[in-house]
PDB file of C-alpha atoms in Angstrom:
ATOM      1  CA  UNK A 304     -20.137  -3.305 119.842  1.00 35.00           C
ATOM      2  CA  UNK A 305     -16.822  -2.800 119.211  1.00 39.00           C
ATOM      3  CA  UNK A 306     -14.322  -3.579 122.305  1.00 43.00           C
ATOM      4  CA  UNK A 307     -10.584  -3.187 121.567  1.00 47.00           C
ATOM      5  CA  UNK A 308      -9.844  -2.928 125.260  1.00 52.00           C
ATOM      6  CA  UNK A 309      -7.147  -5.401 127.040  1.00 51.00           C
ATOM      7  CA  UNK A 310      -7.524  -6.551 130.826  1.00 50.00           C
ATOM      8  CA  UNK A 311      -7.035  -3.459 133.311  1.00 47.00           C
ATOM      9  CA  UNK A 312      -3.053  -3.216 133.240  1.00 49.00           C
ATOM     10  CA  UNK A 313      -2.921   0.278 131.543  1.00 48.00           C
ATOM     11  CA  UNK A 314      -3.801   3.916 131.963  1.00 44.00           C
ATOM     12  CA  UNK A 315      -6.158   3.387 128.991  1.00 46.00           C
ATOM     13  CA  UNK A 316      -8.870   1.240 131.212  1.00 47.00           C
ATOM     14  CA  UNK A 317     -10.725   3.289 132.678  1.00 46.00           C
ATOM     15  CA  UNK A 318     -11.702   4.693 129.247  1.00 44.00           C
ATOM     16  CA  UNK A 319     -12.532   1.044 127.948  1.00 51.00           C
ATOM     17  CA  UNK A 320     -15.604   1.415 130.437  1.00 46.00           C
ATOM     18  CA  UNK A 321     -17.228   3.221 128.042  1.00 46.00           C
ATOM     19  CA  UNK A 322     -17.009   0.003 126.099  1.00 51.00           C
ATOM     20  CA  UNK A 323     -19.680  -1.639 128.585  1.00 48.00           C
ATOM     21  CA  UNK A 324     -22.445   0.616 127.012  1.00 68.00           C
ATOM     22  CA  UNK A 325     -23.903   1.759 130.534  1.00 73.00           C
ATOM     23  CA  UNK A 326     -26.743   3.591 128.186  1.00 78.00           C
ATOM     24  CA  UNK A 327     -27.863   0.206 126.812  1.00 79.00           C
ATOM     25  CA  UNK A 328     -27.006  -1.253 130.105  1.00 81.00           C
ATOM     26  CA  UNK A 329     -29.417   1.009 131.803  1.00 86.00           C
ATOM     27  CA  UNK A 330     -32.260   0.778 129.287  1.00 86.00           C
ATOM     28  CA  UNK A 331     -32.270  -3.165 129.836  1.00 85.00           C
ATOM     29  CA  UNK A 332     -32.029  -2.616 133.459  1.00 85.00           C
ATOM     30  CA  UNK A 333     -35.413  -0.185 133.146  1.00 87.00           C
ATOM     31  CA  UNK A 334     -36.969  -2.976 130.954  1.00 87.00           C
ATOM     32  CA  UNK A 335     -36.701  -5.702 133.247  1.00 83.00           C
ATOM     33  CA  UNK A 336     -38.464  -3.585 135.850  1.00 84.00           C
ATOM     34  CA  UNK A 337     -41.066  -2.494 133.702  1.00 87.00           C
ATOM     35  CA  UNK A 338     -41.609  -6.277 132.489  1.00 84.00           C
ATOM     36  CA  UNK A 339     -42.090  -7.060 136.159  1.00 81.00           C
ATOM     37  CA  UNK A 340     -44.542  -4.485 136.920  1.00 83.00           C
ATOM     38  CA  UNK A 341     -46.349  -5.568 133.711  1.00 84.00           C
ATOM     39  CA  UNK A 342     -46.137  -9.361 134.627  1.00 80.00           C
ATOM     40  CA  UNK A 343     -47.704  -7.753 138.538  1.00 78.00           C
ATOM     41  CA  UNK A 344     -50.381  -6.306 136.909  1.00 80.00           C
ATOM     42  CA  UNK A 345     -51.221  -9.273 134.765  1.00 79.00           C
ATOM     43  CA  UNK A 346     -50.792 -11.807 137.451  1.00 76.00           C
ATOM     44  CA  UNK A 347     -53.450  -9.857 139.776  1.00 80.00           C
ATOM     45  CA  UNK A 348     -55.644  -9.147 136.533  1.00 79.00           C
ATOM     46  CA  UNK A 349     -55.161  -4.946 136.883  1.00 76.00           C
ATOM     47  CA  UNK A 350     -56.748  -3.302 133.738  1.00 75.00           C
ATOM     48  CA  UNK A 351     -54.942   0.238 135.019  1.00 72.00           C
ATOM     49  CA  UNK A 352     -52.375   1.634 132.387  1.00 73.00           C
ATOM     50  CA  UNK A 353     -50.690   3.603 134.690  1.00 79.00           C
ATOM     51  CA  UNK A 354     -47.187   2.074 136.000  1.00 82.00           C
ATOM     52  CA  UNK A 355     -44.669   3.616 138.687  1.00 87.00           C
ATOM     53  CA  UNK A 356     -42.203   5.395 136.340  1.00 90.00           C
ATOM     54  CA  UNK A 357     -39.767   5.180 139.422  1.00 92.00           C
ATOM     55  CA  UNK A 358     -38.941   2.072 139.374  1.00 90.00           C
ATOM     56  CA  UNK A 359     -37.983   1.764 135.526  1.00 92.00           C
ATOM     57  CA  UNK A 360     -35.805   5.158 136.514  1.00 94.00           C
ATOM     58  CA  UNK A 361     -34.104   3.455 139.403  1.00 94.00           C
ATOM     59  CA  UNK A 362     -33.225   0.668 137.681  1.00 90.00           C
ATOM     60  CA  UNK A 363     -31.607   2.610 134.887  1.00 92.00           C
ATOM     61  CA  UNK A 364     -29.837   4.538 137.032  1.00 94.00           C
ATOM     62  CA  UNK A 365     -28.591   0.923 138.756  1.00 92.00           C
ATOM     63  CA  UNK A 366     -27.781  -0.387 135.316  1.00 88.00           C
ATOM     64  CA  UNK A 367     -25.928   2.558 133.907  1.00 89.00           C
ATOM     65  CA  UNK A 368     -23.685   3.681 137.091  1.00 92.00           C
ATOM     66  CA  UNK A 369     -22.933   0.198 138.680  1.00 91.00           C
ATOM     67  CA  UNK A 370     -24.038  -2.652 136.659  1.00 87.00           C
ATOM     68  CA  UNK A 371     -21.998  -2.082 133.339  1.00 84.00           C
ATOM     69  CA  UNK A 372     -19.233  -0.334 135.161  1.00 87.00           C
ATOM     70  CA  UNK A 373     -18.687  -3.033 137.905  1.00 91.00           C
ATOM     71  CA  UNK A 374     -19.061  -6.380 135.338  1.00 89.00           C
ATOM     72  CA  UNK A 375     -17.491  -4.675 132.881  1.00 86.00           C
ATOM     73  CA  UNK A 376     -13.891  -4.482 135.269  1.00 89.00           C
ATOM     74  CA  UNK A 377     -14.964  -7.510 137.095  1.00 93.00           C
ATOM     75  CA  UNK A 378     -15.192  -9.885 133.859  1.00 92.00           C
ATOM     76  CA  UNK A 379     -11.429  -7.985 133.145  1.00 90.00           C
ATOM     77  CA  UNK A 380     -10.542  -8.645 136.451  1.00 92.00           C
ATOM     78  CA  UNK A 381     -11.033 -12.734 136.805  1.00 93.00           C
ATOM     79  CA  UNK A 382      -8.805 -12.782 132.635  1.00 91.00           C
ATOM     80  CA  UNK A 383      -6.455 -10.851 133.977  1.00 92.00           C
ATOM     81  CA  UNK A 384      -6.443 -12.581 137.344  1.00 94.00           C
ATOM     82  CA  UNK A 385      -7.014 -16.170 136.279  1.00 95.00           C
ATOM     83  CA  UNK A 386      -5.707 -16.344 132.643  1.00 94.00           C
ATOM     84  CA  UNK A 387      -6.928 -19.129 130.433  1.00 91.00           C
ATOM     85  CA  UNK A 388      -3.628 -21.037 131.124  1.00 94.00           C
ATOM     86  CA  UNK A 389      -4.174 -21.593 134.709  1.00 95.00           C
ATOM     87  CA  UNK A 390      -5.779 -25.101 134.680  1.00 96.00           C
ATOM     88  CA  UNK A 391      -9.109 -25.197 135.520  1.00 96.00           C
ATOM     89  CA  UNK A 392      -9.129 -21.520 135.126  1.00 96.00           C
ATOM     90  CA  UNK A 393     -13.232 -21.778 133.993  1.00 95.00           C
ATOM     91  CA  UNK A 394     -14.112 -22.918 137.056  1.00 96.00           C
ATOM     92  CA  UNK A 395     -12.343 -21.166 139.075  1.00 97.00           C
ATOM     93  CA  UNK A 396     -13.314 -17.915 137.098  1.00 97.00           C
ATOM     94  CA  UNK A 397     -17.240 -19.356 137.697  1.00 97.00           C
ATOM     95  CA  UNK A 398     -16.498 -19.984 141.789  1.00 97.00           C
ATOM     96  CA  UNK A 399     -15.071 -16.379 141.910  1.00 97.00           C
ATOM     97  CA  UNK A 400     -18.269 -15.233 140.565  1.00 97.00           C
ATOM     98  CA  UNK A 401     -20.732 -17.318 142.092  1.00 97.00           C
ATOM     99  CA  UNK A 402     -18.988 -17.491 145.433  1.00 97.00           C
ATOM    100  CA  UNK A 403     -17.200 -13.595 145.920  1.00 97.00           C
ATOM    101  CA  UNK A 404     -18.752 -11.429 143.382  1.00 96.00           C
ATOM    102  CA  UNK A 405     -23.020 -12.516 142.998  1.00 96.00           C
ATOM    103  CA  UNK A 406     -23.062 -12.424 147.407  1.00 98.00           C
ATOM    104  CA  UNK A 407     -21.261  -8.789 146.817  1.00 97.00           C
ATOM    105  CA  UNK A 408     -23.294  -7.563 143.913  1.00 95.00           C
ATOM    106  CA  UNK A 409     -27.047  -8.608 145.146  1.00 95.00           C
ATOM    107  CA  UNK A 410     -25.996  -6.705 148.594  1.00 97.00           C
ATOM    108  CA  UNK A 411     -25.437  -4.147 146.211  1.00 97.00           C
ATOM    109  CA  UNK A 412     -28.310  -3.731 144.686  1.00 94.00           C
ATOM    110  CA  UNK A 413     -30.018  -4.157 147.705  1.00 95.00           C
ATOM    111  CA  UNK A 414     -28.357  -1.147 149.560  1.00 97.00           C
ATOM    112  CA  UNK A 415     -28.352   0.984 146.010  1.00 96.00           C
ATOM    113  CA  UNK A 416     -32.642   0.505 145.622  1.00 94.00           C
ATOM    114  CA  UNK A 417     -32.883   1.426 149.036  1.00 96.00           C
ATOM    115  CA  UNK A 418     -31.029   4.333 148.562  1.00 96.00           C
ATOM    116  CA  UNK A 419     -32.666   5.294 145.710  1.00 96.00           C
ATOM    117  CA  UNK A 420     -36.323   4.559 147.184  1.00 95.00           C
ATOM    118  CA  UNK A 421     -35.408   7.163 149.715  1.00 96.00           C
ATOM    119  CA  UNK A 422     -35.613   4.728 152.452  1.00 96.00           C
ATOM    120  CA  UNK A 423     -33.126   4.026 155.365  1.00 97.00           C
ATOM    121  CA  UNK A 424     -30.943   1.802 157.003  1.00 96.00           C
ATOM    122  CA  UNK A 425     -33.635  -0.244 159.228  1.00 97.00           C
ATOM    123  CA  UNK A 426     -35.807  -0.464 155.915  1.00 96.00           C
ATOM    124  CA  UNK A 427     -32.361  -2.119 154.323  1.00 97.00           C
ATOM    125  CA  UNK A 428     -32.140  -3.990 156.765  1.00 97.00           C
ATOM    126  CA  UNK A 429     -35.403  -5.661 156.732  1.00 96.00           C
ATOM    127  CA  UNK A 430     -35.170  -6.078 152.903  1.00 93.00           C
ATOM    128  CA  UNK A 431     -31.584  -7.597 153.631  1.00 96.00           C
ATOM    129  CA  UNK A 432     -33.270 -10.110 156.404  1.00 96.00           C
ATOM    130  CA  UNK A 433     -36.514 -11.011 153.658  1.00 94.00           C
ATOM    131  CA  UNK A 434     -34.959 -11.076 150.238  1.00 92.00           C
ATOM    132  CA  UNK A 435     -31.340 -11.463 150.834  1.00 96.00           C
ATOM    133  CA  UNK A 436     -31.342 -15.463 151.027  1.00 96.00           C
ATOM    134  CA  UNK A 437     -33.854 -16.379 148.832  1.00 93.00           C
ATOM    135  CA  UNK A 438     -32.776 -14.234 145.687  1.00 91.00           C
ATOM    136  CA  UNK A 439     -28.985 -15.164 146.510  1.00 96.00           C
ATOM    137  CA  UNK A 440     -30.675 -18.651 146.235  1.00 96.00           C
ATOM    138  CA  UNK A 441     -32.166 -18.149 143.042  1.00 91.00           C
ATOM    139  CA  UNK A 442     -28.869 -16.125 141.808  1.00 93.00           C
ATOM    140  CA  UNK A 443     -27.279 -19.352 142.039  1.00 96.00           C
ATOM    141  CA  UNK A 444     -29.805 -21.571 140.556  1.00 95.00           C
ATOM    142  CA  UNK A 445     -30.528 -18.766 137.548  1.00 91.00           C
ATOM    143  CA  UNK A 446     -26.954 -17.659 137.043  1.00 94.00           C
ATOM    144  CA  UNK A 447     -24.451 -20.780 137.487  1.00 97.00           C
ATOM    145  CA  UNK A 448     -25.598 -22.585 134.315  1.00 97.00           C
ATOM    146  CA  UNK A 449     -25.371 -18.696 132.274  1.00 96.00           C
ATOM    147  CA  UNK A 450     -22.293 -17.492 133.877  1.00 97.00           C
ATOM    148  CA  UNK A 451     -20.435 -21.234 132.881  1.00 97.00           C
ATOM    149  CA  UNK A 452     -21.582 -20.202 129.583  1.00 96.00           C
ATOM    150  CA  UNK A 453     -20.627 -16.515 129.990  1.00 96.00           C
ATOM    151  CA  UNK A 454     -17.230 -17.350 131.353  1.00 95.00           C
ATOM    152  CA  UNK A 455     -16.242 -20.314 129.204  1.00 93.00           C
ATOM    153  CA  UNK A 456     -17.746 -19.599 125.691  1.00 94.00           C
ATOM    154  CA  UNK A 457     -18.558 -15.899 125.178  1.00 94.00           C
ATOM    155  CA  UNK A 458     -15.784 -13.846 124.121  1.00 92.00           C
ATOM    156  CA  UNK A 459     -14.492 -11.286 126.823  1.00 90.00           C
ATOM    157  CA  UNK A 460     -16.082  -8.609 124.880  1.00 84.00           C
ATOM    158  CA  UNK A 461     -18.979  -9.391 124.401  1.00 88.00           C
ATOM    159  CA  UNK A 462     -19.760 -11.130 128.221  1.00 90.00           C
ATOM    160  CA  UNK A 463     -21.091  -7.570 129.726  1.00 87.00           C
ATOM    161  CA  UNK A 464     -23.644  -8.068 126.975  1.00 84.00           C
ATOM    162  CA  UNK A 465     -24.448 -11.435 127.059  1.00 90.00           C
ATOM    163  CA  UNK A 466     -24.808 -11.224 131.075  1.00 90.00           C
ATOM    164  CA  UNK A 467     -27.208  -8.224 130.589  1.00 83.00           C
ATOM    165  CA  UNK A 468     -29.344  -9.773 127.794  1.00 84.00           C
ATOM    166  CA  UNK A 469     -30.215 -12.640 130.574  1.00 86.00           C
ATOM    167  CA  UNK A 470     -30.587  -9.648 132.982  1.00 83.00           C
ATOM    168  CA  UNK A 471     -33.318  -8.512 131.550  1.00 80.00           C
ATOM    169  CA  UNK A 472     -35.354 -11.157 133.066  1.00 78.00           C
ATOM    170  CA  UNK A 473     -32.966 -11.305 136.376  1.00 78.00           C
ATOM    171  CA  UNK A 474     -34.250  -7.547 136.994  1.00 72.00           C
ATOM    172  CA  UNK A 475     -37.352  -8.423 136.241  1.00 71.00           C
ATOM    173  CA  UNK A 476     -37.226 -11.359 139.078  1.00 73.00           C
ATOM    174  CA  UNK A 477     -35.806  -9.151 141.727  1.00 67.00           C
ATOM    175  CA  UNK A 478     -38.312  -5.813 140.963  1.00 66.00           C
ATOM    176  CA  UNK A 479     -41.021  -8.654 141.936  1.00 68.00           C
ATOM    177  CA  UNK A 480     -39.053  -8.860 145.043  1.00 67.00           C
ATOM    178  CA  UNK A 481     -39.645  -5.896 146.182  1.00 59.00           C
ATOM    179  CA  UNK A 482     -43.635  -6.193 145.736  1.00 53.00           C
TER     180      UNK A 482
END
């Protein structure tokens, strides 16, 4: 994991995405959905070994194309935006995040699984008026305490990876969602 990238203020940026690891990104995306399916399958005491290789698939594909692309400029974004010296630049990096960027990102995924399940805009909508709340809900309760960590004590480098370590199990939380 070697990131030698500053904040986005030259030409050079856009190939410091590559720095994200959208690969692993993805993988860890396609994990947390296949931990929820196998947590499902537990939980209503299913013997079957056959899971829906779709999901796992549209997760990567959510992980790899706007997951570790998107945090990896957005965690750039709130150094570059609200340096260190700015006082109380921690929690205004964290109110960014929880306030602007976790309402923005969870719409997001919302509107790219639909997309993705082949299904259209009334079926977003419904998932929008069902899930939307209650997993924005539990973003905050999950995330707030991990992103204070994330934002305060994890080197900038290394926050893409620490946020999608914990992801692992967020994915795995919102797949059930969909259930």
């Amino acid at each position: 994991w070697d990131y030698r990238c500053e904040p986005p203020r030259r030409a050079s940026s856009v190939f410091c995405l590559w720095q994200a690891r959208p690969p692993v990104i993805g993988i860890l995306s396609a994990l947390g959905n296949f931990l929820a399916q196998m947590i499902e399958k537990k939980r209503k005491k299913e013997n079957s070994r056959s899971l829906d290789v779709g999901g796992p698939l549209r997760y990567a594909v959510y992980g790899f194309f706007f997951t570790g692309p998107l945090s990896h400029f957005f965690y750039f974004f709130m150094e570059h935006w609200i340096p260190p010296e700015v006082p109380l630049a921690g929690l205004r990096r964290l109110l960014l995040d929880r306030l602007v960027f976790a309402p923005a990102f969870l719409m997001l995924f919302f509107l790219i699984m639909n997309f993705l399940e082949g299904k259209d805009a009334s079926a977003f909508a419904a998932k929008m008026r069902r899930g939307f709340w209650p997993a924005l809900r539990m973003n905050w309760r999950v995330w707030t305490p991990l992103q204070f960590i994330n934002i305060n004590y994890v080197p900038l480098k290394f926050r893409v990876l620490f946020a999608n370590l914990a992801a692992l199990f967020w994915y795995a939380y919102l797949a059930s969602l969909g259930k």
